[in-house]
Amino acid sequence: MRDILPVLGRWYAARAPFGLATVVEVSRSAPRGPGAAMAVGPDDEVVGSVSGGCVEGAVFELAREAVADGEARTETFGYSDEDAFAVGLTCGGEITLLVRPVTPELDRAFGAVAESVAAGEPVTVATVTEGPAPRGATLAVWPDRALGALGTTGLDAAVTADARGGLALGATGLRHYGPRGQRREDTVSVFLQSFAPPPRMLVFGAIDYAAAVARIGAFLGYRVTVCDARPVFATPRRFPAGVEVVVEWPDRYLRDTGTDGRTVICVLTHDPKFDVPLLREALRRPAAYIGAMGSRRTHAERAERLIETGLTERELSRLRSPVGLGLGARTPEEVAVSVAAEIVALRWGGTGAPLTTTRGAVHPRPPGDPERRGV
């Protein structure tokens, strides 16, 4: 959804109706997760994807129907063993979509949401998918305000509270309530889609490997900053457009920079005078991933120095070093792929093993999910 919002915002501003299909629930090996979206706009222009091509043809028709009759609907797609040519997911999974028409009259908040996402402001959009509340009704929730309505004051209040709680983590998924917001009932299903600011990737050491890691980090959706104390290396022309380049001692910069549970920290300086104080700071603050470049010998020596500074074994266990998965990478670009693969595997609980050697679901559920099924 974040990727196609600029186009949707233009359609909305031009008061051109469009049909918006959003994945609200998945099971088993579904190709796209909750929040994936596809829209059909003026002149049947299509943007986005909900399944990577499996059901887009059917969704195209559903979106056109939603615009024509002004009604929202839900549709579930799965694999059909009885009819190999039926519309379904060849991967064997199942997705449920909410397909709704969007106009300024039907969704007063859509334009404001698109502007907030473009500006990096956190916002959650709550949409009714099932139940006695009006299907397709939306409520946009910011940390300090809300716009829209879901049907009852009590439902609005309960959803607003949950939406603000999920904004800090960028949580997206279905929640269930009673018609007046009762939390012990499940007659109303509401899809909460959070648009938190992009997670940060902090790359320390302005070397060739850093340029490749920064490039792939931006590709994965991170807001990337490269930091190095040496101004001769930390120059913007050596890095992709849009990457922030900072000249500062790494540990000093990190002390003055906020991190959270989504932040990725890549230490590529390969110099003890930079690495040790930087990693000591990094390993004592929130982060999703902390990786450091170096050989096994370098890692062992660096670990000894970190222990000498007072770091505990538990704190040190968070460090991914040598950095990346074992792909046999040689070039900066190959090493960047190795680092990115490890970051993705850690985020979703993957093993990094070839899928031909594993069993079970191709798409593991996130760590901590009570119904997680890993490969």
Coordinates of C-alpha atoms in Angstrom, one line a residue:
M1 CA 0.0 0.0 0.0
R2 CA 2.8 2.4 0.9
D3 CA 4.3 2.0 -2.6
I4 CA 1.1 2.8 -4.5
L5 CA -0.2 5.6 -2.2
P6 CA 1.3 8.4 -4.4
V7 CA -0.8 7.3 -7.4
L8 CA -3.9 6.8 -5.2
G9 CA -3.5 10.2 -3.7
R10 CA -3.5 11.8 -7.2
W11 CA -6.7 9.9 -8.1
Y12 CA -8.3 10.9 -4.9
A13 CA -7.3 14.6 -5.3
A14 CA -8.8 14.5 -8.8
R15 CA -12.0 13.0 -7.4
A16 CA -11.6 10.0 -9.7
P17 CA -13.3 7.0 -8.1
F18 CA -11.1 3.9 -7.7
G19 CA -11.5 0.3 -6.4
L20 CA -9.0 -0.7 -3.7
A21 CA -8.4 -4.3 -2.8
T22 CA -6.4 -5.0 0.3
V23 CA -5.2 -8.3 1.8
V24 CA -6.6 -8.5 5.3
E25 CA -5.9 -12.1 6.2
V26 CA -3.7 -14.9 5.0
S27 CA -3.1 -18.6 5.8
R28 CA -0.5 -21.1 5.0
S29 CA 1.9 -20.2 2.2
A30 CA 0.3 -17.0 0.9
P31 CA 2.5 -14.9 -1.5
R32 CA 1.7 -11.5 0.0
G33 CA 1.1 -10.5 3.6
P34 CA -1.7 -8.4 5.1
G35 CA -1.6 -4.9 3.8
A36 CA -0.6 -5.8 0.3
A37 CA -2.9 -3.8 -2.1
M38 CA -4.0 -3.4 -5.7
A39 CA -6.2 -0.6 -7.1
V40 CA -8.1 -0.1 -10.3
G41 CA -8.5 3.6 -11.3
P42 CA -9.5 5.8 -14.2
D43 CA -9.4 4.2 -17.6
D44 CA -8.9 0.8 -15.9
E45 CA -5.3 1.7 -14.8
V46 CA -4.0 -0.9 -12.4
V47 CA -1.4 -0.3 -9.7
G48 CA -0.1 -2.7 -7.0
S49 CA -0.5 -6.5 -6.5
V50 CA -2.2 -8.8 -4.0
S51 CA -0.8 -12.2 -5.0
G52 CA 2.1 -11.8 -7.4
G53 CA -0.2 -12.6 -10.4
C54 CA -2.3 -15.5 -9.2
V55 CA -5.7 -13.8 -8.8
E56 CA -5.2 -10.3 -10.1
G57 CA -7.5 -10.8 -13.0
A58 CA -10.4 -11.7 -10.7
V59 CA -9.5 -8.8 -8.4
F60 CA -9.6 -6.4 -11.3
E61 CA -13.2 -7.3 -11.9
L62 CA -14.1 -7.1 -8.2
A63 CA -12.6 -3.6 -8.0
R64 CA -14.5 -2.4 -11.0
E65 CA -17.8 -3.8 -9.6
A66 CA -17.1 -2.0 -6.3
V67 CA -16.7 1.3 -8.1
A68 CA -19.9 0.6 -10.2
D69 CA -22.2 -0.2 -7.3
G70 CA -20.5 1.7 -4.5
E71 CA -20.4 -1.4 -2.2
A72 CA -17.5 -2.9 -0.4
R73 CA -17.1 -6.7 -0.3
T74 CA -14.8 -9.4 0.9
E75 CA -13.5 -12.3 -1.2
T76 CA -11.3 -15.3 -0.3
F77 CA -9.0 -17.0 -2.8
G78 CA -7.3 -20.4 -2.3
Y79 CA -6.1 -23.3 -4.3
S80 CA -8.7 -25.5 -6.0
D81 CA -7.8 -29.2 -6.4
E82 CA -11.1 -29.9 -8.3
D83 CA -10.5 -27.3 -11.0
A84 CA -6.9 -26.5 -11.9
F85 CA -8.1 -23.6 -14.0
A86 CA -10.2 -22.0 -11.2
V87 CA -9.1 -18.7 -9.9
G88 CA -6.9 -19.5 -7.0
L89 CA -3.4 -19.5 -5.5
T90 CA -1.1 -22.0 -7.0
C91 CA 1.1 -21.9 -3.9
G92 CA -1.6 -23.6 -1.9
G93 CA -2.2 -20.7 0.5
E94 CA -5.3 -18.6 1.0
I95 CA -5.9 -14.9 1.1
T96 CA -8.9 -12.8 2.1
L97 CA -9.4 -9.4 0.4
L98 CA -11.4 -6.4 1.3
V99 CA -12.4 -4.7 -1.9
R100 CA -14.0 -1.2 -1.6
P101 CA -14.7 1.9 -3.6
V102 CA -12.8 5.0 -2.6
T103 CA -14.1 8.6 -3.2
P104 CA -13.9 11.7 -1.1
E105 CA -17.5 11.2 -0.2
L106 CA -17.0 7.6 1.0
D107 CA -13.6 8.1 2.7
R108 CA -13.0 11.6 4.0
A109 CA -9.6 10.7 5.5
F110 CA -7.9 9.1 2.5
G111 CA -6.2 12.2 1.3
A112 CA -4.9 13.2 4.7
V113 CA -3.6 9.6 5.2
A114 CA -1.7 9.8 1.9
E115 CA -0.1 13.1 2.9
S116 CA 0.9 11.8 6.3
V117 CA 2.6 8.7 4.8
A118 CA 4.5 10.8 2.3
A119 CA 5.7 13.0 5.1
G120 CA 6.7 10.1 7.3
E121 CA 4.0 10.8 9.9
P122 CA 2.6 7.7 11.7
V123 CA -1.0 6.9 11.0
T124 CA -3.2 3.8 11.2
V125 CA -6.2 3.2 9.0
A126 CA -9.0 1.0 10.5
T127 CA -11.5 -0.5 8.1
V128 CA -14.5 -2.7 8.9
T129 CA -14.4 -6.0 7.0
E130 CA -17.2 -8.0 8.5
G131 CA -20.1 -7.7 11.0
P132 CA -23.1 -5.4 11.8
A133 CA -21.0 -2.3 11.3
P134 CA -20.9 -0.9 7.8
R135 CA -18.4 -2.9 5.7
G136 CA -15.7 -0.6 4.2
A137 CA -16.2 2.1 6.8
T138 CA -12.9 3.7 7.7
L139 CA -11.3 5.5 10.6
A140 CA -7.9 7.1 10.3
V141 CA -6.0 7.4 13.6
W142 CA -3.0 9.6 14.3
P143 CA -1.2 10.0 17.7
D144 CA -3.1 13.2 18.3
R145 CA -6.3 13.0 16.2
A146 CA -8.7 10.8 14.3
L147 CA -10.9 11.2 11.2
G148 CA -13.8 9.1 10.1
A149 CA -16.2 6.7 11.8
L150 CA -16.9 3.0 12.0
G151 CA -20.5 3.0 13.0
T152 CA -20.8 3.6 16.8
T153 CA -19.0 5.8 19.3
G154 CA -17.9 2.9 21.4
L155 CA -16.4 1.0 18.4
D156 CA -14.6 4.2 17.4
A157 CA -13.1 4.6 20.9
A158 CA -11.9 1.0 21.2
V159 CA -10.4 0.9 17.7
T160 CA -8.7 4.3 18.3
A161 CA -7.0 3.1 21.5
D162 CA -5.8 -0.1 19.8
A163 CA -4.6 1.7 16.7
R164 CA -2.5 4.1 18.7
G165 CA -1.0 1.2 20.7
G166 CA 0.0 -0.5 17.4
L167 CA 1.5 2.6 15.9
A168 CA 4.7 2.3 17.9
L169 CA 5.4 -1.1 16.3
G170 CA 3.8 -0.6 12.9
A171 CA 1.4 -3.5 13.7
T172 CA -1.0 -4.5 10.9
G173 CA -3.8 -7.1 11.2
L174 CA -7.4 -8.0 12.0
R175 CA -9.0 -7.2 15.4
H176 CA -12.4 -8.2 16.6
Y177 CA -14.9 -6.3 18.7
G178 CA -18.6 -6.1 19.6
P179 CA -20.8 -3.6 17.8
R180 CA -20.1 -1.0 20.5
G181 CA -16.4 -1.8 20.8
Q182 CA -16.8 -4.6 23.4
R183 CA -13.4 -6.4 23.5
R184 CA -14.8 -9.8 24.6
E185 CA -17.0 -10.1 21.5
D186 CA -16.0 -10.8 17.9
T187 CA -19.0 -9.9 15.8
V188 CA -17.2 -7.0 14.1
S189 CA -13.9 -7.5 12.3
V190 CA -11.7 -4.5 11.7
F191 CA -8.5 -4.4 9.7
L192 CA -5.9 -2.1 11.3
Q193 CA -3.2 -1.1 8.8
S194 CA -0.4 0.9 10.4
F195 CA 1.9 3.2 8.4
A196 CA 4.8 3.9 10.7
P197 CA 7.8 5.8 9.4
P198 CA 10.3 3.6 7.5
P199 CA 12.7 1.7 9.8
R200 CA 16.2 3.0 10.0
M201 CA 19.4 1.4 8.7
L202 CA 22.6 2.8 10.3
V203 CA 25.7 1.9 8.3
F204 CA 29.1 2.7 10.0
G205 CA 32.2 2.9 7.8
A206 CA 32.1 4.7 4.5
I207 CA 33.8 2.0 2.4
D208 CA 32.8 0.3 -0.8
Y209 CA 30.9 -2.4 1.1
A210 CA 28.9 0.4 2.8
A211 CA 27.8 1.8 -0.5
A212 CA 26.4 -1.6 -1.6
V213 CA 24.8 -2.2 1.8
A214 CA 23.2 1.3 1.7
R215 CA 21.9 0.6 -1.8
I216 CA 20.2 -2.6 -0.9
G217 CA 19.0 -1.2 2.4
A218 CA 17.2 1.6 0.6
F219 CA 15.7 -1.0 -1.8
L220 CA 14.3 -2.9 1.2
G221 CA 12.6 0.2 2.4
Y222 CA 14.9 1.4 5.1
R223 CA 15.8 5.1 5.7
V224 CA 19.6 4.7 5.4
T225 CA 22.3 6.8 7.1
V226 CA 26.0 6.2 6.5
C227 CA 28.4 7.5 9.2
D228 CA 32.2 7.8 9.3
A229 CA 34.6 10.0 11.2
R230 CA 36.8 10.4 8.1
P231 CA 35.5 13.2 5.8
V232 CA 37.6 12.0 2.9
F233 CA 35.4 8.9 2.7
A234 CA 32.1 10.2 4.0
T235 CA 31.1 12.1 0.9
P236 CA 27.6 12.0 -0.6
R237 CA 28.8 11.4 -4.1
R238 CA 30.1 8.0 -3.1
F239 CA 26.6 6.8 -2.1
P240 CA 23.2 6.4 -3.7
A241 CA 20.8 9.4 -3.9
G242 CA 18.6 9.6 -0.8
V243 CA 21.2 8.1 1.6
E244 CA 22.1 10.5 4.4
V245 CA 25.9 10.8 4.9
V246 CA 27.2 12.0 8.3
V247 CA 30.8 12.9 9.3
E248 CA 31.1 12.0 13.0
W249 CA 32.7 9.6 15.3
P250 CA 30.4 6.5 15.1
D251 CA 29.8 5.9 18.9
R252 CA 29.2 9.6 19.4
Y253 CA 26.7 9.7 16.6
L254 CA 24.9 6.6 17.8
R255 CA 24.6 8.0 21.4
D256 CA 22.7 11.0 19.9
T257 CA 20.5 8.9 17.6
G258 CA 17.3 7.2 18.6
T259 CA 16.8 3.5 17.7
D260 CA 13.9 1.2 18.2
G261 CA 13.0 -2.5 17.7
R262 CA 13.1 -2.1 13.9
T263 CA 16.5 -0.4 13.6
V264 CA 19.3 -2.2 11.7
I265 CA 22.9 -1.4 12.6
C266 CA 25.7 -2.5 10.3
V267 CA 29.3 -1.9 11.5
L268 CA 31.7 -2.1 8.6
T269 CA 34.5 0.1 9.9
H270 CA 36.8 -2.9 10.6
D271 CA 38.9 -0.8 12.9
P272 CA 39.0 -1.4 16.7
K273 CA 39.2 2.2 17.6
F274 CA 35.8 2.7 15.9
D275 CA 34.3 -0.7 16.4
V276 CA 34.7 -1.3 20.1
P277 CA 33.1 1.9 21.5
L278 CA 30.4 1.8 18.8
L279 CA 29.4 -1.8 19.4
R280 CA 29.5 -1.3 23.2
E281 CA 26.9 1.5 22.6
A282 CA 24.9 -0.5 20.0
L283 CA 24.6 -3.7 22.0
R284 CA 23.0 -1.8 25.0
R285 CA 20.2 -0.2 23.0
P286 CA 17.1 -1.4 21.1
A287 CA 17.7 -2.7 17.6
A288 CA 16.4 -5.5 15.4
Y289 CA 19.8 -6.4 14.0
I290 CA 23.4 -5.6 14.9
G291 CA 26.0 -6.9 12.5
A292 CA 29.8 -6.3 12.3
M293 CA 32.2 -7.1 9.4
G294 CA 35.4 -9.1 10.0
S295 CA 37.0 -12.5 9.9
R296 CA 36.4 -15.0 12.7
R297 CA 39.7 -14.0 14.2
T298 CA 38.8 -10.3 14.1
H299 CA 35.5 -11.2 15.7
A300 CA 37.1 -13.2 18.5
E301 CA 39.6 -10.3 19.3
R302 CA 36.8 -7.8 19.1
A303 CA 34.6 -9.8 21.5
E304 CA 37.5 -10.0 24.0
R305 CA 37.8 -6.2 23.9
L306 CA 34.1 -5.8 24.4
I307 CA 34.0 -8.1 27.4
E308 CA 36.9 -6.1 28.9
T309 CA 34.8 -2.9 28.6
G310 CA 32.2 -4.4 30.8
L311 CA 29.8 -5.9 28.2
T312 CA 28.1 -9.1 29.3
E313 CA 28.0 -12.4 27.4
R314 CA 24.2 -11.9 27.1
E315 CA 24.7 -8.5 25.5
L316 CA 27.4 -9.8 23.2
S317 CA 25.1 -12.6 22.0
R318 CA 23.1 -10.1 20.1
L319 CA 26.0 -9.4 17.7
R320 CA 25.9 -11.0 14.3
S321 CA 29.5 -11.4 13.4
P322 CA 31.0 -12.3 11.0
V323 CA 28.2 -10.4 9.3
G324 CA 25.8 -12.0 6.8
L325 CA 24.8 -15.5 5.7
G326 CA 27.3 -17.9 4.3
L327 CA 26.7 -17.3 0.5
G328 CA 30.4 -17.4 -0.4
A329 CA 30.1 -13.7 -1.3
R330 CA 33.2 -11.9 -2.6
T331 CA 32.3 -8.5 -4.1
P332 CA 30.8 -5.6 -2.2
E333 CA 27.5 -6.2 -4.0
E334 CA 27.5 -9.9 -3.1
V335 CA 28.3 -9.2 0.5
A336 CA 25.4 -6.7 0.6
V337 CA 23.1 -9.5 -0.6
S338 CA 24.5 -11.7 2.2
V339 CA 23.8 -9.0 4.8
A340 CA 20.3 -8.3 3.5
A341 CA 19.5 -12.0 3.5
E342 CA 20.5 -12.3 7.1
I343 CA 18.4 -9.3 8.1
V344 CA 15.3 -10.7 6.3
A345 CA 15.8 -14.1 7.8
L346 CA 16.1 -12.7 11.3
R347 CA 13.0 -10.5 10.8
W348 CA 10.7 -13.3 9.7
G349 CA 12.3 -16.3 11.6
G350 CA 13.8 -17.9 8.4
T351 CA 16.6 -20.4 8.5
G352 CA 18.6 -19.2 5.4
A353 CA 18.6 -22.8 4.2
P354 CA 17.8 -23.7 0.5
L355 CA 14.1 -24.3 0.3
T356 CA 14.8 -27.6 -1.6
T357 CA 16.3 -29.0 1.6
T358 CA 13.5 -28.0 3.9
R359 CA 9.9 -29.0 4.7
G360 CA 6.8 -27.2 5.8
A361 CA 5.5 -23.7 4.9
V362 CA 7.6 -21.6 2.5
H363 CA 6.5 -18.4 4.3
P364 CA 7.2 -18.8 8.0
R365 CA 5.1 -16.8 10.4
P366 CA 6.8 -14.0 12.3
P367 CA 8.7 -15.0 15.5
G368 CA 6.3 -14.8 18.5
D369 CA 3.2 -15.6 16.4
P370 CA 1.4 -18.4 18.3
E371 CA 0.4 -20.1 15.0
R372 CA 3.9 -19.7 13.5
R373 CA 4.8 -22.4 11.0
G374 CA 8.5 -22.2 10.0
V375 CA 10.3 -23.9 7.1

